[in-house]
CSV table of C-alpha atoms in Angstrom, one decimal:
chain,number,residue,atom,x,y,z
A,4,MET,CA,-120.5,-129.4,-42.9
A,5,THR,CA,-123.5,-129.8,-40.5
A,6,GLU,CA,-127.0,-128.2,-40.9
A,7,HIS,CA,-126.4,-126.0,-38.3
A,8,ASP,CA,-123.1,-124.8,-39.9
A,9,GLU,CA,-124.3,-124.3,-43.4
A,10,GLN,CA,-127.1,-121.7,-41.8
A,11,ALA,CA,-124.6,-119.8,-40.0
A,12,THR,CA,-122.4,-119.4,-43.5
A,13,ALA,CA,-125.9,-118.6,-45.2
A,14,ARG,CA,-126.7,-115.4,-42.7
A,15,ARG,CA,-123.0,-114.3,-42.6
A,16,ASP,CA,-123.0,-114.3,-46.4
A,17,ARG,CA,-125.9,-112.3,-46.9
A,18,THR,CA,-125.3,-109.8,-44.1
A,19,HIS,CA,-121.5,-109.2,-45.8
A,20,LYS,CA,-123.9,-108.9,-49.2
A,21,GLU,CA,-126.5,-106.3,-47.7
A,22,THR,CA,-123.4,-104.1,-46.2
A,23,GLY,CA,-121.0,-104.5,-48.7
A,24,ASP,CA,-118.3,-105.7,-46.8
A,25,ASP,CA,-117.6,-109.2,-48.6
A,26,PRO,CA,-114.1,-109.9,-47.1
A,27,ALA,CA,-113.3,-111.7,-50.5
A,28,GLN,CA,-113.9,-108.3,-52.3
A,29,ARG,CA,-112.3,-106.2,-50.1
A,30,ASP,CA,-109.5,-104.3,-51.0
A,31,PRO,CA,-106.4,-104.6,-48.7
A,32,THR,CA,-105.3,-101.0,-49.4
A,33,GLN,CA,-108.0,-99.6,-47.7
A,34,ASP,CA,-107.3,-100.8,-44.3
A,35,ALA,CA,-103.6,-99.5,-44.9
A,36,PRO,CA,-103.9,-95.6,-43.6
A,37,GLN,CA,-105.5,-97.0,-40.6
A,38,ASN,CA,-103.1,-99.6,-39.8
A,39,ALA,CA,-100.2,-97.2,-40.4
A,40,GLN,CA,-101.3,-94.8,-38.1
A,41,GLN,CA,-102.0,-97.6,-35.5
A,42,ASP,CA,-98.5,-98.8,-36.2
A,43,ALA,CA,-97.1,-95.1,-35.8
A,44,GLN,CA,-99.2,-94.4,-32.2
A,45,ASP,CA,-97.6,-97.6,-31.1
A,46,GLU,CA,-94.3,-96.7,-31.9
A,47,GLU,CA,-94.6,-93.2,-30.4
A,48,ARG,CA,-94.3,-95.5,-27.1
A,49,HIS,CA,-91.7,-97.0,-25.2
A,50,GLU,CA,-92.2,-100.7,-23.7
A,51,ASP,CA,-93.3,-98.8,-20.1
A,52,GLY,CA,-95.7,-96.7,-21.9
A,53,ALA,CA,-93.8,-93.5,-22.0
A,54,GLN,CA,-94.7,-91.3,-24.8
A,55,VAL,CA,-91.5,-90.7,-26.9
A,56,SER,CA,-91.1,-88.3,-30.5
A,57,THR,CA,-91.1,-90.4,-33.8
A,58,ALA,CA,-88.3,-90.1,-36.0
A,59,ASN,CA,-90.8,-86.9,-37.9
A,60,GLU,CA,-91.3,-85.2,-34.8
A,61,THR,CA,-88.9,-82.4,-33.2
A,62,PRO,CA,-88.3,-83.1,-29.9
A,63,GLY,CA,-89.6,-80.4,-27.3
A,64,VAL,CA,-91.7,-79.7,-24.7
A,65,PRO,CA,-95.3,-78.6,-24.6
A,66,GLU,CA,-95.5,-75.0,-24.4
A,67,ALA,CA,-97.8,-74.9,-21.3
A,68,ALA,CA,-94.8,-76.9,-19.4
A,69,ILE,CA,-92.2,-74.2,-20.2
A,70,PRO,CA,-91.7,-72.6,-16.6
A,71,GLU,CA,-91.8,-68.8,-16.3
A,72,LEU,CA,-88.3,-67.6,-16.1
A,73,VAL,CA,-87.2,-64.3,-13.6
A,74,ILE,CA,-83.6,-63.8,-13.6
A,75,ILE,CA,-82.4,-61.3,-10.9
A,76,SER,CA,-79.2,-59.4,-11.3
A,77,GLY,CA,-77.9,-56.2,-10.4
A,78,MET,CA,-75.5,-54.7,-7.9
A,79,SER,CA,-73.7,-56.3,-5.1
A,80,GLY,CA,-75.4,-54.5,-2.3
A,81,ALA,CA,-78.6,-53.5,-4.0
A,82,GLY,CA,-81.1,-56.2,-2.4
A,83,ARG,CA,-80.8,-59.2,-4.5
A,84,SER,CA,-81.3,-61.6,-1.9
A,85,THR,CA,-84.2,-59.7,-0.1
A,86,ALA,CA,-85.9,-59.6,-4.0
A,87,ALA,CA,-85.1,-63.6,-4.1
A,88,LYS,CA,-86.7,-63.8,-0.6
A,89,CYS,CA,-89.9,-62.6,-1.7
A,90,LEU,CA,-90.2,-64.3,-4.8
A,91,GLU,CA,-89.3,-67.7,-2.6
A,92,ASP,CA,-92.4,-66.5,-0.5
A,93,LEU,CA,-94.5,-65.8,-3.2
A,94,GLY,CA,-94.0,-69.6,-4.5
A,95,TRP,CA,-91.1,-69.5,-6.9
A,96,PHE,CA,-88.4,-72.1,-7.1
A,97,VAL,CA,-85.3,-70.3,-6.3
A,98,VAL,CA,-81.7,-70.5,-7.3
A,99,ASP,CA,-79.2,-68.7,-6.0
A,100,ASN,CA,-75.7,-67.8,-7.6
A,101,LEU,CA,-76.6,-70.0,-11.0
A,102,PRO,CA,-74.1,-70.1,-13.6
A,103,PRO,CA,-75.8,-68.8,-16.4
A,104,ALA,CA,-74.3,-71.5,-18.7
A,105,LEU,CA,-76.7,-73.9,-16.5
A,106,ILE,CA,-80.0,-71.6,-16.7
A,107,PRO,CA,-81.6,-73.4,-20.2
A,108,THR,CA,-80.8,-76.4,-18.3
A,109,MET,CA,-82.7,-74.9,-15.1
A,110,VAL,CA,-85.6,-74.6,-17.5
A,111,GLU,CA,-85.8,-78.2,-19.3
A,112,LEU,CA,-85.9,-79.8,-15.8
A,113,GLY,CA,-88.3,-77.5,-14.4
A,114,ALA,CA,-90.7,-78.4,-17.6
A,115,ARG,CA,-90.1,-82.3,-16.8
A,116,SER,CA,-91.7,-81.5,-13.4
A,117,GLN,CA,-94.8,-81.7,-14.9
A,118,GLY,CA,-96.0,-78.6,-13.6
A,119,ASN,CA,-94.5,-79.0,-10.2
A,120,VAL,CA,-92.1,-76.2,-11.5
A,121,ALA,CA,-93.7,-73.6,-12.8
A,122,ARG,CA,-91.7,-70.5,-11.7
A,123,ILE,CA,-88.0,-70.0,-11.6
A,124,ALA,CA,-85.9,-67.4,-10.4
A,125,VAL,CA,-82.2,-67.4,-10.6
A,126,VAL,CA,-80.1,-65.3,-9.0
A,127,VAL,CA,-77.3,-63.7,-11.3
A,128,ASP,CA,-74.3,-61.7,-10.2
A,129,VAL,CA,-70.4,-60.9,-10.7
A,130,ARG,CA,-69.8,-64.1,-8.2
A,131,GLY,CA,-69.4,-66.3,-10.7
A,132,ARG,CA,-66.7,-64.3,-12.9
A,133,ARG,CA,-65.4,-67.1,-15.2
A,134,PHE,CA,-69.2,-68.0,-16.3
A,135,PHE,CA,-70.6,-64.5,-16.5
A,136,ASP,CA,-69.8,-64.1,-20.0
A,137,ASN,CA,-72.0,-66.9,-21.0
A,138,LEU,CA,-75.1,-64.8,-19.7
A,139,ARG,CA,-75.9,-63.6,-23.4
A,140,GLU,CA,-75.7,-66.7,-25.1
A,141,SER,CA,-77.7,-68.8,-22.8
A,142,LEU,CA,-80.1,-65.4,-23.0
A,143,ALA,CA,-80.4,-66.2,-26.7
A,144,ASP,CA,-80.9,-69.8,-26.0
A,145,LEU,CA,-84.2,-69.2,-24.3
A,146,ASP,CA,-85.3,-67.1,-26.9
A,147,GLY,CA,-85.0,-69.7,-29.3
A,148,ARG,CA,-87.1,-72.0,-26.9
A,149,GLN,CA,-89.6,-69.3,-26.7
A,150,VAL,CA,-89.5,-69.1,-22.9
A,151,THR,CA,-91.3,-66.4,-20.9
A,152,ARG,CA,-88.7,-64.7,-19.1
A,153,ARG,CA,-87.9,-61.6,-17.4
A,154,ILE,CA,-85.0,-59.4,-16.1
A,155,VAL,CA,-85.1,-57.7,-12.9
A,156,PHE,CA,-82.0,-55.4,-11.9
A,157,LEU,CA,-81.3,-54.1,-8.9
A,158,GLU,CA,-79.9,-50.6,-8.9
A,159,SER,CA,-78.5,-48.8,-6.5
A,160,SER,CA,-76.2,-44.9,-6.1
A,161,ASP,CA,-72.7,-45.4,-5.0
A,162,ASP,CA,-72.9,-43.9,-1.8
A,163,ALA,CA,-75.9,-46.1,-0.6
A,164,LEU,CA,-73.9,-49.1,-1.7
A,165,VAL,CA,-70.5,-47.9,0.2
A,166,ARG,CA,-72.9,-47.5,3.5
A,167,ARG,CA,-74.4,-50.7,3.3
A,168,PHE,CA,-70.7,-52.6,2.6
A,169,GLU,CA,-69.3,-50.4,5.1
A,170,SER,CA,-72.1,-51.2,7.9
A,171,VAL,CA,-71.5,-55.3,7.6
A,172,ARG,CA,-67.6,-54.5,7.1
A,173,ARG,CA,-67.3,-56.8,3.9
A,174,PRO,CA,-65.4,-55.9,1.1
A,175,HIS,CA,-67.0,-55.7,-2.6
A,176,PRO,CA,-66.8,-58.9,-4.6
A,177,LEU,CA,-64.6,-56.7,-7.3
A,178,GLN,CA,-62.6,-54.6,-5.5
A,179,GLY,CA,-59.4,-56.9,-4.9
A,180,ASP,CA,-56.6,-54.9,-3.3
A,181,GLY,CA,-58.8,-51.3,-3.9
A,182,ARG,CA,-61.4,-49.5,-2.6
A,183,ILE,CA,-65.1,-50.4,-1.9
A,184,VAL,CA,-66.0,-47.8,-4.9
A,185,ASP,CA,-63.5,-49.1,-7.3
A,186,GLY,CA,-65.4,-52.7,-6.9
A,187,ILE,CA,-68.6,-51.0,-7.7
A,188,ALA,CA,-67.3,-49.2,-10.7
A,189,ALA,CA,-66.1,-52.4,-12.2
A,190,GLU,CA,-68.9,-54.1,-11.0
A,191,ARG,CA,-71.0,-51.2,-13.0
A,192,GLU,CA,-69.0,-51.8,-16.5
A,193,LEU,CA,-69.8,-55.6,-16.4
A,194,LEU,CA,-73.4,-55.1,-15.9
A,195,ARG,CA,-74.1,-52.1,-18.1
A,196,GLU,CA,-75.4,-54.5,-21.2
A,197,LEU,CA,-77.7,-56.4,-18.6
A,198,ARG,CA,-78.5,-53.3,-17.2
A,199,GLY,CA,-80.0,-52.0,-20.7
A,200,ASP,CA,-81.4,-55.5,-21.4
A,201,ALA,CA,-83.6,-55.4,-17.9
A,202,ASP,CA,-87.4,-55.5,-18.1
A,203,LEU,CA,-87.9,-53.8,-14.6
A,204,VAL,CA,-84.9,-52.0,-12.9
A,205,ILE,CA,-85.7,-51.1,-9.2
A,206,ASP,CA,-83.9,-48.7,-7.6
A,207,THR,CA,-83.4,-49.1,-3.7
A,208,SER,CA,-81.0,-46.5,-3.0
A,209,SER,CA,-83.9,-45.0,-0.2
A,210,LEU,CA,-86.0,-48.1,-0.1
A,211,ASN,CA,-85.7,-50.2,3.0
A,212,VAL,CA,-86.3,-53.9,3.1
A,213,HIS,CA,-90.0,-53.7,3.5
A,214,GLU,CA,-90.7,-51.3,0.3
A,215,LEU,CA,-88.4,-53.5,-1.8
A,216,ARG,CA,-91.0,-56.3,-0.7
A,217,ALA,CA,-93.7,-54.2,-1.6
A,218,LYS,CA,-92.2,-53.4,-5.0
A,219,MET,CA,-91.9,-57.1,-5.6
A,220,ASP,CA,-95.2,-57.6,-4.6
A,221,ALA,CA,-96.9,-55.5,-6.7
A,222,GLN,CA,-95.0,-56.8,-9.6
A,223,PHE,CA,-95.5,-60.8,-8.9
A,224,ALA,CA,-98.3,-61.4,-6.5
A,225,GLY,CA,-100.7,-60.7,-9.3
A,226,GLU,CA,-104.0,-59.6,-8.4
A,227,GLU,CA,-104.3,-61.7,-4.9
A,228,GLU,CA,-102.8,-60.7,-1.8
A,229,PRO,CA,-99.8,-62.7,-0.9
A,230,GLU,CA,-100.7,-65.3,1.5
A,231,LEU,CA,-99.6,-65.6,5.3
A,232,ARG,CA,-98.7,-68.7,6.9
A,233,ALA,CA,-99.2,-69.7,10.2
A,234,THR,CA,-98.0,-72.1,12.8
A,235,VAL,CA,-100.4,-72.6,16.3
A,236,MET,CA,-98.1,-73.8,19.0
A,237,SER,CA,-99.3,-74.8,22.2
A,238,PHE,CA,-96.8,-75.2,24.8
A,239,GLY,CA,-96.3,-75.2,28.7
A,240,PHE,CA,-94.7,-72.2,30.8
A,241,LYS,CA,-92.9,-74.5,32.6
A,242,TYR,CA,-91.0,-75.6,29.9
A,243,GLY,CA,-90.3,-72.3,29.2
A,244,LEU,CA,-91.2,-69.6,26.4
A,245,PRO,CA,-90.9,-70.7,22.5
A,246,VAL,CA,-87.9,-68.6,21.2
A,247,ASP,CA,-89.5,-68.5,17.6
A,248,ALA,CA,-92.8,-67.2,18.8
A,249,ASP,CA,-94.0,-64.0,16.9
A,250,LEU,CA,-97.3,-63.7,19.3
A,251,VAL,CA,-97.7,-65.0,22.9
A,252,ALA,CA,-100.8,-66.0,24.3
A,253,ASP,CA,-101.6,-66.9,28.2
A,254,MET,CA,-104.4,-69.6,29.1
A,255,ARG,CA,-103.7,-69.5,33.1
A,256,PHE,CA,-106.6,-67.5,33.4
A,257,LEU,CA,-108.5,-70.4,32.9
A,258,PRO,CA,-109.0,-73.2,35.9
A,259,ASN,CA,-106.9,-76.0,35.0
A,260,PRO,CA,-108.4,-79.4,33.9
A,261,HIS,CA,-105.6,-81.0,35.7
A,262,TRP,CA,-107.4,-80.7,38.9
A,263,VAL,CA,-110.8,-82.3,37.5
A,264,PRO,CA,-109.7,-86.6,38.3
A,265,GLU,CA,-111.6,-87.5,35.5
A,266,LEU,CA,-110.1,-85.5,32.9
A,267,ARG,CA,-106.6,-85.3,34.1
A,268,PRO,CA,-105.3,-88.0,32.4
A,269,PHE,CA,-106.3,-86.7,28.8
A,270,SER,CA,-104.9,-84.2,26.6
A,271,GLY,CA,-106.8,-81.2,25.1
A,272,LEU,CA,-107.3,-83.0,22.0
A,273,ASN,CA,-109.9,-84.5,23.9
A,274,GLU,CA,-113.6,-83.3,23.4
A,275,GLU,CA,-114.8,-83.7,26.9
A,276,VAL,CA,-111.4,-81.7,28.0
A,277,SER,CA,-111.6,-78.8,25.3
A,278,ALA,CA,-115.8,-78.6,26.5
A,279,TYR,CA,-115.0,-78.4,30.1
A,280,VAL,CA,-112.2,-75.5,28.8
A,281,PHE,CA,-114.6,-73.3,26.9
A,282,ASN,CA,-117.6,-74.1,29.2
A,283,GLN,CA,-115.3,-71.7,31.4
A,284,PRO,CA,-116.6,-67.9,31.9
A,285,GLY,CA,-114.4,-65.9,29.2
A,286,ALA,CA,-113.0,-68.6,27.3
A,287,LYS,CA,-115.1,-68.1,24.2
A,288,GLU,CA,-114.5,-64.4,24.0
A,289,PHE,CA,-111.2,-64.7,24.7
A,290,LEU,CA,-111.4,-67.0,21.6
A,291,ASP,CA,-113.4,-64.5,19.3
A,292,ARG,CA,-111.1,-61.2,20.5
A,293,TYR,CA,-108.1,-62.9,20.0
A,294,ALA,CA,-109.1,-63.9,16.6
A,295,GLU,CA,-110.1,-60.7,15.6
A,296,LEU,CA,-106.9,-59.1,16.9
A,297,LEU,CA,-105.2,-61.8,14.3
A,298,ARG,CA,-107.2,-60.5,11.4
A,299,LEU,CA,-106.1,-56.7,12.0
A,300,ILE,CA,-102.3,-58.2,12.5
A,301,ALA,CA,-102.3,-60.4,9.5
A,302,ALA,CA,-103.1,-57.7,7.4
A,303,GLY,CA,-100.2,-55.5,8.9
A,304,TYR,CA,-98.0,-58.6,8.5
A,305,ARG,CA,-99.0,-58.7,4.8
A,306,ARG,CA,-98.3,-55.2,4.0
A,307,GLU,CA,-94.7,-55.6,5.6
A,308,GLY,CA,-94.3,-58.0,3.7
A,309,LYS,CA,-94.0,-60.8,6.7
A,310,ARG,CA,-95.2,-64.0,5.3
A,311,TYR,CA,-95.0,-66.5,8.4
A,312,VAL,CA,-95.9,-65.8,11.5
A,313,THR,CA,-95.7,-68.3,15.0
A,314,ILE,CA,-98.5,-67.9,17.3
A,315,ALA,CA,-97.8,-69.5,20.6
A,316,ILE,CA,-100.3,-70.6,23.0
A,317,GLY,CA,-99.3,-71.3,26.9
A,318,CYS,CA,-100.6,-72.9,29.8
A,319,THR,CA,-98.6,-74.3,33.0
A,320,GLY,CA,-97.6,-77.5,31.6
A,321,GLY,CA,-99.0,-77.5,27.4
A,322,LYS,CA,-101.2,-80.5,27.8
A,323,HIS,CA,-105.0,-79.4,28.4
A,324,ARG,CA,-105.9,-75.6,28.5
A,325,SER,CA,-103.3,-74.8,25.5
A,326,VAL,CA,-103.7,-77.5,23.5
A,327,ALA,CA,-107.7,-77.2,23.4
A,328,THR,CA,-107.3,-73.7,22.6
A,329,SER,CA,-104.8,-74.0,20.1
A,330,GLU,CA,-107.0,-76.4,18.3
A,331,LYS,CA,-109.6,-73.8,17.9
A,332,LEU,CA,-107.4,-71.3,17.0
A,333,ALA,CA,-106.4,-72.9,14.4
A,334,ALA,CA,-109.8,-74.1,12.9
A,335,ARG,CA,-110.5,-70.4,12.9
A,336,LEU,CA,-107.4,-69.0,10.7
A,337,VAL,CA,-108.1,-72.4,8.4
A,338,ALA,CA,-111.9,-71.4,8.0
A,339,GLU,CA,-110.8,-67.4,7.1
A,340,GLY,CA,-107.9,-69.2,4.2
A,341,VAL,CA,-104.6,-68.8,6.3
A,342,GLU,CA,-102.7,-71.9,5.8
A,343,THR,CA,-102.0,-73.1,9.5
A,344,VAL,CA,-100.0,-75.7,11.1
A,345,VAL,CA,-100.6,-77.1,14.4
A,346,VAL,CA,-98.0,-78.1,17.0
A,347,HIS,CA,-97.9,-79.3,20.3
A,348,ARG,CA,-94.8,-78.6,21.7
A,349,ASP,CA,-94.9,-80.2,25.2
A,350,MET,CA,-97.8,-82.5,25.1
A,351,GLY,CA,-96.7,-85.8,26.5
A,352,ARG,CA,-93.8,-84.0,28.2
A,353,GLU,CA,-95.4,-84.8,31.9
């Protein structure tokens, strides 16, 4: 051993002596708890790093990951589809006519989505006649998993249901060779227990679609007002009006940049074209007043349960004035918290 090695060994022995951490005197069992804990942590992970349950741990999903569940049921013709669409517009993941035995599986799949499916609504009715008997068993399973669930039952009078079925000229799912009232009576008997277990019963006998939506919003929208989604679409009148437009504005009252040679090759997305359009008399005033009008209309749409609106902005060819105005208007809507998509339908068609 060299002199340098002897000095290093002496320093190391002196350090162990001062700290009481002499390897020769250490009890190897002292490291056992720490090593066992580390081994347990290592065993809890797959080779790909995924967390798994240990032998002594009960498999399950964290409580925070379990999605909220609403079961929509009730009389045929009482408005189940409208209630389901309302929840869908509020951001719920909606499944129609799911066999009740598959509801726990649906909840489990939602829990595995890592928060992407936080609220699930399932429409259950007598169309799945063979499977309907499994509903009570599925509800007991969900209660055992401590799933937060609510049952919404849509009710209506016999007279109202008969009128609705006659107006659409369709038979009741359970009437068979009998009358509509026979099917209604059979359905009421099948749903009697479920109605008794319901957390919310809504009688739609005298409600229209908008009033039913308002009741659903009041129960499930929370304190936040249901949001409105807007599509702002530019188009050219020479290619025809958009068939899905709710509102149409005509920008042909402004001079056409097409007749300005240096601007003709560009679209309304170009800053110079946009500046030319909005430097014209009445352009900025139109944008201000139209945005104010949309605020008024949007409030009414929300009250009436309308969640989507398409605003069409037109000019001759759908290249300059309508495109520039659509961009400006969409920016206004986004600034006011409206989820907005811009579509330039006819740009590039010339």
